Coordinates of N, CA, C and O in Angstrom, one line a residue:
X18 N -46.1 156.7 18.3 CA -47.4 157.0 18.5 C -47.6 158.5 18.7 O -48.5 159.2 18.2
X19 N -46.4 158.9 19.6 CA -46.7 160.5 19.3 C -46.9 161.3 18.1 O -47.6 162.2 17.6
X20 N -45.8 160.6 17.7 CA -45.6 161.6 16.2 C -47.0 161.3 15.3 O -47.2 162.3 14.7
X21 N -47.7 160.5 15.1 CA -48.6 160.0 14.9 C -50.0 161.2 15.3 O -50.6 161.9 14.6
X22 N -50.0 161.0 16.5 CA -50.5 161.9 17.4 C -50.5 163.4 16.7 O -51.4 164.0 16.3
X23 N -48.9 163.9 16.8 CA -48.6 165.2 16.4 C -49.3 165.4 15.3 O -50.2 166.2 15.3
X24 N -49.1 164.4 14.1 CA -49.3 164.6 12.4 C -50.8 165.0 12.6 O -51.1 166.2 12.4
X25 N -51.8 164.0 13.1 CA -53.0 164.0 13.0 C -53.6 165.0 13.6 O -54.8 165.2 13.3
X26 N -52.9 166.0 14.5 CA -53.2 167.1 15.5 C -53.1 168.2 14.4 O -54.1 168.8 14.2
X27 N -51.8 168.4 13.5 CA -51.1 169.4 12.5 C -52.0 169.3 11.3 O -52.1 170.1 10.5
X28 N -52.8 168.1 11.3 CA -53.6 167.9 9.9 C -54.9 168.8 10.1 O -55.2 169.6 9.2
X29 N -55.9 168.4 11.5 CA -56.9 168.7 11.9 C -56.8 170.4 12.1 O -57.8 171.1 12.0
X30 N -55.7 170.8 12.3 CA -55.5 172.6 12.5 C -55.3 173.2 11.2 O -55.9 174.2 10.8
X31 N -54.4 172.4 10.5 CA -54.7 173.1 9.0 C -56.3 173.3 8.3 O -57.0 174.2 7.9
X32 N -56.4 171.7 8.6 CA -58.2 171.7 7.8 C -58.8 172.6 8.2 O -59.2 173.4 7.3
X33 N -59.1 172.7 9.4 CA -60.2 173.9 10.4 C -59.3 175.4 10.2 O -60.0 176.4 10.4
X34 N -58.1 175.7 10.0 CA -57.6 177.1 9.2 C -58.1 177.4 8.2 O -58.7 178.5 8.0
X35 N -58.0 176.1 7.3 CA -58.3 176.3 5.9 C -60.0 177.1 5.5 O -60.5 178.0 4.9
X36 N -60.5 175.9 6.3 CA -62.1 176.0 6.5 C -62.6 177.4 7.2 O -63.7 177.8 7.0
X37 N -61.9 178.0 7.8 CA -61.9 179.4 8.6 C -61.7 180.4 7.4 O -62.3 181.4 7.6
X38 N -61.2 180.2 6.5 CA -60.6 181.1 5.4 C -61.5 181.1 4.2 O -61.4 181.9 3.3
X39 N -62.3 180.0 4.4 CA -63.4 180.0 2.8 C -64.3 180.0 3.3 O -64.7 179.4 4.3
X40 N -65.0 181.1 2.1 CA -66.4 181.8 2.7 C -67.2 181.0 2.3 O -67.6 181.5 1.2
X41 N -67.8 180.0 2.4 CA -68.9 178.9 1.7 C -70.1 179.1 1.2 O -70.9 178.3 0.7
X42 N -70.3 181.0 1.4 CA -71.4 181.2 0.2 C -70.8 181.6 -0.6 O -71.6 182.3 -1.2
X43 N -70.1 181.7 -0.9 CA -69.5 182.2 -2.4 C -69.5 181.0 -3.7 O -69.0 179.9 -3.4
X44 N -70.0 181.2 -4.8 CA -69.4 180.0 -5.5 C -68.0 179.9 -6.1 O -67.2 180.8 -6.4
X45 N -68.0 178.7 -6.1 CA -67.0 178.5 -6.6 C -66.2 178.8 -8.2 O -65.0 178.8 -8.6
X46 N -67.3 178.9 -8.9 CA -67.4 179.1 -10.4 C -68.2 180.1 -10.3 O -69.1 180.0 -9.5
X47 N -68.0 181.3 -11.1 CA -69.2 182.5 -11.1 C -70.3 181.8 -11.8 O -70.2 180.8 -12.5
X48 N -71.7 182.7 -11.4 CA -72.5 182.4 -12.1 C -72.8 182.2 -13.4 O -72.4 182.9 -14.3
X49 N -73.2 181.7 -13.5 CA -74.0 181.4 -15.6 C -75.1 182.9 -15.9 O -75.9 183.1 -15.0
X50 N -75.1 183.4 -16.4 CA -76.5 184.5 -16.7 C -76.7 184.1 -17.9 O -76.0 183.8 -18.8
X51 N -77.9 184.0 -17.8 CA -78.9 183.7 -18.7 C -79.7 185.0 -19.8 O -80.7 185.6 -19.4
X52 N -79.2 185.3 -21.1 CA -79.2 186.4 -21.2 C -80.2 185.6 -22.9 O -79.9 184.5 -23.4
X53 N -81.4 186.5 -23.2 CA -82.4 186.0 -24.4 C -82.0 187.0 -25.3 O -82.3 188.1 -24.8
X54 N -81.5 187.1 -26.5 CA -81.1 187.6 -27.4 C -82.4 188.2 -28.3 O -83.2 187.4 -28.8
X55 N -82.5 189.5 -28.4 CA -83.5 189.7 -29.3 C -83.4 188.7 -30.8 O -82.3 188.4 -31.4
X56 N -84.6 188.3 -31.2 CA -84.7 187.3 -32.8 C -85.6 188.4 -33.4 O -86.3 189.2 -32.9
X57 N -85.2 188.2 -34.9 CA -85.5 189.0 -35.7 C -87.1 189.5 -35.8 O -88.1 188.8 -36.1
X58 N -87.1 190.2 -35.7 CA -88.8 191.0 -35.9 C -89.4 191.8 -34.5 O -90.4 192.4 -34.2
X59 N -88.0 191.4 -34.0 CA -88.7 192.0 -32.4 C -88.3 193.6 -32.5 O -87.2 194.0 -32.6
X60 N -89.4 194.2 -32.4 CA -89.4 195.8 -32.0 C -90.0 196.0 -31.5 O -90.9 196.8 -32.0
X61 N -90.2 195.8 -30.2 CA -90.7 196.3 -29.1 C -89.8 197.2 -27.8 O -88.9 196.7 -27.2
X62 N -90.3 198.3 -27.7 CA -89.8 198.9 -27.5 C -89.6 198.7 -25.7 O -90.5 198.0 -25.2
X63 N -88.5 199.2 -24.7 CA -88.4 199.3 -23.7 C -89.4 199.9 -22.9 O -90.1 200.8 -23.3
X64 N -89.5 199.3 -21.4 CA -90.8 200.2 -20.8 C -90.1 201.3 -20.3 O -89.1 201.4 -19.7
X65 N -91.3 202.7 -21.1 CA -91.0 203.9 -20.8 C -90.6 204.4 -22.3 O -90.5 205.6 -22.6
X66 N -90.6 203.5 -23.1 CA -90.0 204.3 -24.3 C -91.2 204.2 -25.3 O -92.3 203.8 -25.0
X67 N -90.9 204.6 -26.7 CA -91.7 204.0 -27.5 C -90.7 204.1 -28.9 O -89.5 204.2 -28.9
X68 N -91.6 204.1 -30.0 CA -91.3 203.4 -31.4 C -91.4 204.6 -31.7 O -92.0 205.5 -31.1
X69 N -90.5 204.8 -32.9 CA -90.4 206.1 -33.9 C -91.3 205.7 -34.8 O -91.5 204.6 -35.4
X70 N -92.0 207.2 -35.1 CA -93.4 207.0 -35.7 C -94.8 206.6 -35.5 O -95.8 206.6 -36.2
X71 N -94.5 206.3 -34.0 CA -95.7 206.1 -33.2 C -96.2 207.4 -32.5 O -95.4 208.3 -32.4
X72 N -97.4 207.5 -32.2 CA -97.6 208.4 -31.5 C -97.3 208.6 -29.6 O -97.5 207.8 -28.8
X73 N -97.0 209.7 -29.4 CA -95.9 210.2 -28.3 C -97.0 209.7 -27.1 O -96.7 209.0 -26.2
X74 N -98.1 210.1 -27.3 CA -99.5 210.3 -25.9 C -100.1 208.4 -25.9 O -100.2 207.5 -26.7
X75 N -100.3 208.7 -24.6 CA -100.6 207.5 -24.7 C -101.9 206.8 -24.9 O -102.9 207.2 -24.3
X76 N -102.1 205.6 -25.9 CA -103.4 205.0 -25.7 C -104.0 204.9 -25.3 O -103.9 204.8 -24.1
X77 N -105.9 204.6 -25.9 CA -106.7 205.2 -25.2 C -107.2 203.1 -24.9 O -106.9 202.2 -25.8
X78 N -107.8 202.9 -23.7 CA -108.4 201.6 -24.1 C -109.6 200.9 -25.3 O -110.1 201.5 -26.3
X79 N -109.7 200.1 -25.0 CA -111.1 199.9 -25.8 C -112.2 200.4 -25.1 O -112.2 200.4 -23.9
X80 N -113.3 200.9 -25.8 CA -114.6 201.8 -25.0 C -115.5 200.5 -25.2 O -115.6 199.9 -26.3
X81 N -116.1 200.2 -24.3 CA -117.4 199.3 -23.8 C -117.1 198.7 -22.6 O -116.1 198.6 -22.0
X82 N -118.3 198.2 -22.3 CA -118.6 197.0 -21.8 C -118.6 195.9 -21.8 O -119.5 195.6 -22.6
X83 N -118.0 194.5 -21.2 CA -118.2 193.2 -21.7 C -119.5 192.6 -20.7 O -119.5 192.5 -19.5
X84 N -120.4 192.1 -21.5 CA -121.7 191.0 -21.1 C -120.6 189.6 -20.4 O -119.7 189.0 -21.0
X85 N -121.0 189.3 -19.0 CA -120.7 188.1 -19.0 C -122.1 187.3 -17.9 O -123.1 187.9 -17.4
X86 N -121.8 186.3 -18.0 CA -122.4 185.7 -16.4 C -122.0 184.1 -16.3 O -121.6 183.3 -17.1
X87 N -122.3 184.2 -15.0 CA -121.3 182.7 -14.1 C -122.1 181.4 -14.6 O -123.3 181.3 -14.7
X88 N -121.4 180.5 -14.7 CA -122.1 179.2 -15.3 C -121.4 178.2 -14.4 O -120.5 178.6 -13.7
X89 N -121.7 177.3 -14.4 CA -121.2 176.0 -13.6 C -120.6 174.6 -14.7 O -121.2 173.9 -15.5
X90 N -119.1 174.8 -14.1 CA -118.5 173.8 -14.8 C -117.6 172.7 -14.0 O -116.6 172.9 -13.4
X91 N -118.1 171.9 -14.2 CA -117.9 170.7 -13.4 C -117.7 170.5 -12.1 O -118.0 169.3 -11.7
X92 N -117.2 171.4 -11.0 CA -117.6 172.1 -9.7 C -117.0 173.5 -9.5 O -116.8 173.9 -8.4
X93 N -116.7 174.1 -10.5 CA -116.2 175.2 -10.6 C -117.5 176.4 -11.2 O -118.3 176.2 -12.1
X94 N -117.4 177.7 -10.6 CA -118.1 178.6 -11.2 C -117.4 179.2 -11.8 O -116.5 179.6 -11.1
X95 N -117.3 179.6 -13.4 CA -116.8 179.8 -14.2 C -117.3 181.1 -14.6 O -118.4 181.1 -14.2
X96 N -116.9 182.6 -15.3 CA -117.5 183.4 -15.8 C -117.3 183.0 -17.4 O -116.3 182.3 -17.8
X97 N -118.3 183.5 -18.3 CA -118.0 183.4 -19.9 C -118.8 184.7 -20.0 O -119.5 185.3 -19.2
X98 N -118.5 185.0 -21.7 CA -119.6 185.7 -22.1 C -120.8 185.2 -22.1 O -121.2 184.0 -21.9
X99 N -121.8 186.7 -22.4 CA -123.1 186.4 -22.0 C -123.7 185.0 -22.9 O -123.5 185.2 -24.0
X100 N -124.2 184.0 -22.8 CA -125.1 183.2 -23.3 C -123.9 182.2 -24.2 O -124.2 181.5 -25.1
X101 N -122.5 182.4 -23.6 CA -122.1 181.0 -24.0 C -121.7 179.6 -23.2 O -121.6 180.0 -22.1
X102 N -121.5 178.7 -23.2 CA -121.5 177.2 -22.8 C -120.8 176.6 -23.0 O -120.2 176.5 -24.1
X103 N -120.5 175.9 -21.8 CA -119.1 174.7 -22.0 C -119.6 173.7 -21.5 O -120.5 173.9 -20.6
X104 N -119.3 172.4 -21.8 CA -119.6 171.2 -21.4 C -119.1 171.4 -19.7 O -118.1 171.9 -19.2
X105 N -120.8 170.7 -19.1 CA -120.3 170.4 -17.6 C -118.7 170.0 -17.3 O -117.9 170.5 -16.5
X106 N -118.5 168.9 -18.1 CA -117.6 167.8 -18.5 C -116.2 168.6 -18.3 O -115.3 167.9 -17.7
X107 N -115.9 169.5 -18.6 CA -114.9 170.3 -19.6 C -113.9 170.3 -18.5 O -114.2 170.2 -17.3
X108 N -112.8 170.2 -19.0 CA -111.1 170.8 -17.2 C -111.2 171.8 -17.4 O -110.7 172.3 -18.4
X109 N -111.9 172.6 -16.5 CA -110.8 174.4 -16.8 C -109.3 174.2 -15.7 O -109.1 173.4 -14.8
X110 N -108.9 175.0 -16.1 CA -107.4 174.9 -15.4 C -107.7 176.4 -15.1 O -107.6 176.2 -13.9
X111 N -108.1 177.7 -15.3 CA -108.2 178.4 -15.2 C -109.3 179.6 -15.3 O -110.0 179.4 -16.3
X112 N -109.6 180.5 -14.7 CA -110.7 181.1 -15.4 C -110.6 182.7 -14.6 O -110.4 182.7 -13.3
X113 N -110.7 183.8 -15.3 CA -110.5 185.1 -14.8 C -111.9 185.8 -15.5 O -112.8 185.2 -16.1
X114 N -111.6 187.2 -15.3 CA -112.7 188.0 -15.6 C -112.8 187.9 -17.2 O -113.8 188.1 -17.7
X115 N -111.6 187.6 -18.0 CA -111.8 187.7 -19.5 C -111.4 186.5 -20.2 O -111.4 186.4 -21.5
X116 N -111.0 185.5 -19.3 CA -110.5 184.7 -20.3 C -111.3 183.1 -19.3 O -111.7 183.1 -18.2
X117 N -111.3 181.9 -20.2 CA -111.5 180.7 -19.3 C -110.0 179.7 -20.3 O -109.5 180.0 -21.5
X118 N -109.8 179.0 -19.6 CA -108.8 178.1 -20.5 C -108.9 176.5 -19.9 O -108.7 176.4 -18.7
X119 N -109.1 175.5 -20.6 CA -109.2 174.0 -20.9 C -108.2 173.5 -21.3 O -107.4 174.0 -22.1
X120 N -108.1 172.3 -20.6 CA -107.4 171.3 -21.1 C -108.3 169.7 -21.5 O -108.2 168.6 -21.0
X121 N -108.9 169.9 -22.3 CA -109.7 168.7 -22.6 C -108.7 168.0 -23.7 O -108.1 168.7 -24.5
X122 N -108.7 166.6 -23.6 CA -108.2 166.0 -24.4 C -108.7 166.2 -25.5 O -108.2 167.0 -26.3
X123 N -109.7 165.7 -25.7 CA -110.8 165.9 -27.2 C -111.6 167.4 -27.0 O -112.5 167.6 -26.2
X124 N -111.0 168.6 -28.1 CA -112.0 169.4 -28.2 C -112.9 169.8 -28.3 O -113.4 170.8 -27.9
X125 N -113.4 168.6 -29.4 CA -114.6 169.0 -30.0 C -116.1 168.9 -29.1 O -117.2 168.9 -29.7
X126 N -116.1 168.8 -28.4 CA -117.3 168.5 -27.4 C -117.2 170.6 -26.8 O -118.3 171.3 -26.8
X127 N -115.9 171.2 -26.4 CA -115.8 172.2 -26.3 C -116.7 172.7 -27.8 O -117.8 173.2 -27.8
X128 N -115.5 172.5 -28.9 CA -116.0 173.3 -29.9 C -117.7 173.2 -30.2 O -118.1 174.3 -30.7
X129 N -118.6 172.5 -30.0 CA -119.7 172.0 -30.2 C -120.3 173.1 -29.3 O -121.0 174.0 -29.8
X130 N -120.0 173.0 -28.1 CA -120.6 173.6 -27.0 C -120.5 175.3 -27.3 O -121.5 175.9 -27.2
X131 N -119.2 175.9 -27.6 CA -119.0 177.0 -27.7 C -120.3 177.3 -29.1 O -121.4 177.9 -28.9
X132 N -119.9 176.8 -30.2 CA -120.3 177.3 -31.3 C -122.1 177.3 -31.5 O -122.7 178.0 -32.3
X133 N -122.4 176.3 -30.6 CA -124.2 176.0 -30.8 C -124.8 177.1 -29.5 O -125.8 177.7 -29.7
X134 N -123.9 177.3 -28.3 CA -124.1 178.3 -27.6 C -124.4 180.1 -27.8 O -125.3 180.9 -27.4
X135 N -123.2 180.2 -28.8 CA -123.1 181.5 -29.5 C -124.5 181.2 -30.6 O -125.4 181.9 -30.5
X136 N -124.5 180.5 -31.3 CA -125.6 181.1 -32.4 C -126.6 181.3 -31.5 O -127.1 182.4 -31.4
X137 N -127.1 180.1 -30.6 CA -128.5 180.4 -29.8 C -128.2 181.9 -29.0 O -129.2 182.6 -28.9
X138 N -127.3 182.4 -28.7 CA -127.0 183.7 -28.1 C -127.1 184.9 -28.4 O -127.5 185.8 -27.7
X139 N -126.7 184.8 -30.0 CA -127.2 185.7 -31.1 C -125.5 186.8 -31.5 O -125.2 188.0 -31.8
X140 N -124.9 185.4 -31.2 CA -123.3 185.4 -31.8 C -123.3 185.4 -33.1 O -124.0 184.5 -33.6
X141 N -122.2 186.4 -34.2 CA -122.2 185.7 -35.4 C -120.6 185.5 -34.9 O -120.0 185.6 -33.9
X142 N -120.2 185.2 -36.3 CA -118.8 185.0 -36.4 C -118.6 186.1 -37.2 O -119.4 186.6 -37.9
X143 N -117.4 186.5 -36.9 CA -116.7 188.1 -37.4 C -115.1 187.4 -38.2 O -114.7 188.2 -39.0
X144 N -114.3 186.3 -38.1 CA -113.3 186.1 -38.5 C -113.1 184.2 -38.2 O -113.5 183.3 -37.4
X145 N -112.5 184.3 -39.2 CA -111.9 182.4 -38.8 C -111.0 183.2 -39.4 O -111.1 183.9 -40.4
X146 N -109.6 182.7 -38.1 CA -108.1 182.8 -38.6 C -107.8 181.7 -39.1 O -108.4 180.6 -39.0
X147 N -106.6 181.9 -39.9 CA -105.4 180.8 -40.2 C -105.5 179.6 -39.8 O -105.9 178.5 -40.2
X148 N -104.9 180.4 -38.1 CA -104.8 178.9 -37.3 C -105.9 178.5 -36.9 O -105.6 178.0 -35.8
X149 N -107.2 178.3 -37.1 CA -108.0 177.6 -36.4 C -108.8 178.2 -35.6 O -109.7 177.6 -35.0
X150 N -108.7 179.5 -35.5 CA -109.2 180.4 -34.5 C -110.6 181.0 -34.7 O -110.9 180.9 -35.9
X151 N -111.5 181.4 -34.0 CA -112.8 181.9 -34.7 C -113.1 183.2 -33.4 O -113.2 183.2 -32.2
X152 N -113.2 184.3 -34.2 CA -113.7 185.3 -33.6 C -115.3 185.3 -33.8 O -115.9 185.0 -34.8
X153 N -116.1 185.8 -32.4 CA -117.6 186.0 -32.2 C -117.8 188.0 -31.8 O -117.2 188.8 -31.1
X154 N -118.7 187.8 -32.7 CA -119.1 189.2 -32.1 C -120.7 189.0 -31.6 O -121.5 188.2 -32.1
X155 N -121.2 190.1 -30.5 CA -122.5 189.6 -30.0 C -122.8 190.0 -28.1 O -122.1 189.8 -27.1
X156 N -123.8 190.4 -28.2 CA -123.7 190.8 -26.9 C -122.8 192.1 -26.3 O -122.7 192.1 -25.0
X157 N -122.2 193.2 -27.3 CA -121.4 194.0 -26.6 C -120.4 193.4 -26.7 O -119.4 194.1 -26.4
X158 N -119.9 191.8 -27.0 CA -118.5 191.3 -26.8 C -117.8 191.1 -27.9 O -118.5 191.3 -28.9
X159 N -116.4 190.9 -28.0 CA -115.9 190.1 -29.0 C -115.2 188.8 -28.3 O -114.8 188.9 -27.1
X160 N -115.2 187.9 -28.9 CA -115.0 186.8 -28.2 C -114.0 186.0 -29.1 O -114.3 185.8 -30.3
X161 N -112.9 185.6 -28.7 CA -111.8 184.9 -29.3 C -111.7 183.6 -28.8 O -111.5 183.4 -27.6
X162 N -111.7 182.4 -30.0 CA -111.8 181.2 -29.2 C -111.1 180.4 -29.8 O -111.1 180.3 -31.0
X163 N -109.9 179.5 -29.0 CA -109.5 178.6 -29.9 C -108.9 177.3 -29.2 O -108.4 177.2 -28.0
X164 N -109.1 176.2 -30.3 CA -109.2 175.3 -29.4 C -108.7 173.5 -30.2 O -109.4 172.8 -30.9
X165 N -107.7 173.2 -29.8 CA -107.3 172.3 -29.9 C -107.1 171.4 -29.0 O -107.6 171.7 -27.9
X166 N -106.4 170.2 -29.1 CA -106.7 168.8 -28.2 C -105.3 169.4 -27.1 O -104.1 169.7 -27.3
X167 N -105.9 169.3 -26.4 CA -105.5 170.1 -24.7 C -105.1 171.0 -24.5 O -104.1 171.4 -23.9
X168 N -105.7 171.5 -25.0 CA -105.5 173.4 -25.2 C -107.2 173.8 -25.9 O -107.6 173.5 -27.0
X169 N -107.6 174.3 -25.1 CA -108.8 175.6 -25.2 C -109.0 176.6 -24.9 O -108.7 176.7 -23.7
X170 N -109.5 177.6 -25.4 CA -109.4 179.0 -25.0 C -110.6 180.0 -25.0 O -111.0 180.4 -26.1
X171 N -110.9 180.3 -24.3 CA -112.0 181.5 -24.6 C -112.0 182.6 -24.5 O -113.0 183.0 -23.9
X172 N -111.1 183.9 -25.1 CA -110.9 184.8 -24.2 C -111.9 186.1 -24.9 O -112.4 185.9 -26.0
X173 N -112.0 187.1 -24.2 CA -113.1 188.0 -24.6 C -113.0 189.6 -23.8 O -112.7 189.8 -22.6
X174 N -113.2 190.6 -24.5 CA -113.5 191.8 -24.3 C -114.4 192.5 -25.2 O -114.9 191.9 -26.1
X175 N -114.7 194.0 -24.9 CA -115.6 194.5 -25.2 C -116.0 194.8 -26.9 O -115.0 195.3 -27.4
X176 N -116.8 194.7 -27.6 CA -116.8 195.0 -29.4 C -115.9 195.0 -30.0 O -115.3 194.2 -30.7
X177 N -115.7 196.5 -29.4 CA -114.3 197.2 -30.3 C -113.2 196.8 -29.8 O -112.4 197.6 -30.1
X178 N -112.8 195.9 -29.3 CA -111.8 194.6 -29.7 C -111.9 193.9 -31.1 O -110.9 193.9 -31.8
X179 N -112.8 193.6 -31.4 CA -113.1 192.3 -32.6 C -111.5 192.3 -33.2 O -110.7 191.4 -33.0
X180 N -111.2 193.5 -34.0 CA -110.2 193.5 -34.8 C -109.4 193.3 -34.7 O -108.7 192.8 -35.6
X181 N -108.8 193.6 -32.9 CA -107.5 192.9 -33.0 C -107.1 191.9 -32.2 O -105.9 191.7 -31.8
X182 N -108.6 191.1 -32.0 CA -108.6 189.9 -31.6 C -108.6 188.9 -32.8 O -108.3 187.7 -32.6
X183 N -108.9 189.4 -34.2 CA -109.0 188.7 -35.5 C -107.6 188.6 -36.2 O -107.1 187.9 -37.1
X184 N -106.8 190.1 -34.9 CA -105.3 189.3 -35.8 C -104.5 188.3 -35.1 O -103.4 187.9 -35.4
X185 N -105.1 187.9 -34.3 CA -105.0 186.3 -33.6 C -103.7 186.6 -32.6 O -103.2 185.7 -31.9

């Protein structure tokens, strides 16, 4: 029984040695890093640097103003451009000074809303992209809108955006 005694005494001092001796924040396996490999076409340059052939000084913003005002959407006050409309109905998931974004299953009650909104507003259209996309000019704004089944989008800034809101 002693020896017994002893063993289990010699086992319990090793363990708690052992355990005294490893640092338990350390891992055990180094970490993994997670590193995203530039894919082809990426040239964008580092912050602080720029592209050869670009010019050195920096960019000027877009000059205007954007028209908006607050609308009510389903208990949310929402901003849009001036004189456009979304169904009461509509999910915003989101909404800031330039953009609103939806999750409606069915768009087209969006699309209906945006596009009958804008003509009454005195919106034209300036571009239909590729994808489905429809640029508005009107009111001082350019307005980029695009909108598929759970995904809608409205985003918008001043005119002289349009163009390179048309390259989608």
């Amino acid at each position: 029984m002693k020896t017994r005694l002893a063993a289990v005494a010699v086992a319990v001092v090793a363990a708690l040695s052992l355990a005294a001796c490893t640092d338990d924040t350390e891992p055990t396996t180094p970490p993994q890093e997670t590193a995203v490999a530039p894919q082809p076409g990426d040239t964008a340059p580092a912050v602080g640097e720029t592209q050869p052939g670009l010019p050195q000084e920096p960019q000027e913003g877009f000059e205007g103003e954007i028209q908006t005002e607050s609308i009510k959407v389903g208990p949310m006050d929402v901003t849009v451009p001036k004189g456009m409309k979304l169904p009461e109905s509509t999910i915003v998931t989101d909404s800031q000074e330039s953009y609103v974004m939806m999750i409606d299953e069915d768009p087209q009650p969006v699309i209906d809303a945006v596009f009958s909104s804008a003509e009454e507003a005195g919106y034209e259209v300036y571009a239909e992209l590729d994808n489905g996309s429809t640029v508005f000019v009107g009111n001082g704004n350019a307005v980029l809108f695009d909108a598929y089944p759970n995904a809608q989008i409205l985003t918008w800034g001043p005119e002289a955006m349009k163009d390179a809101l048309a390259q989608g």
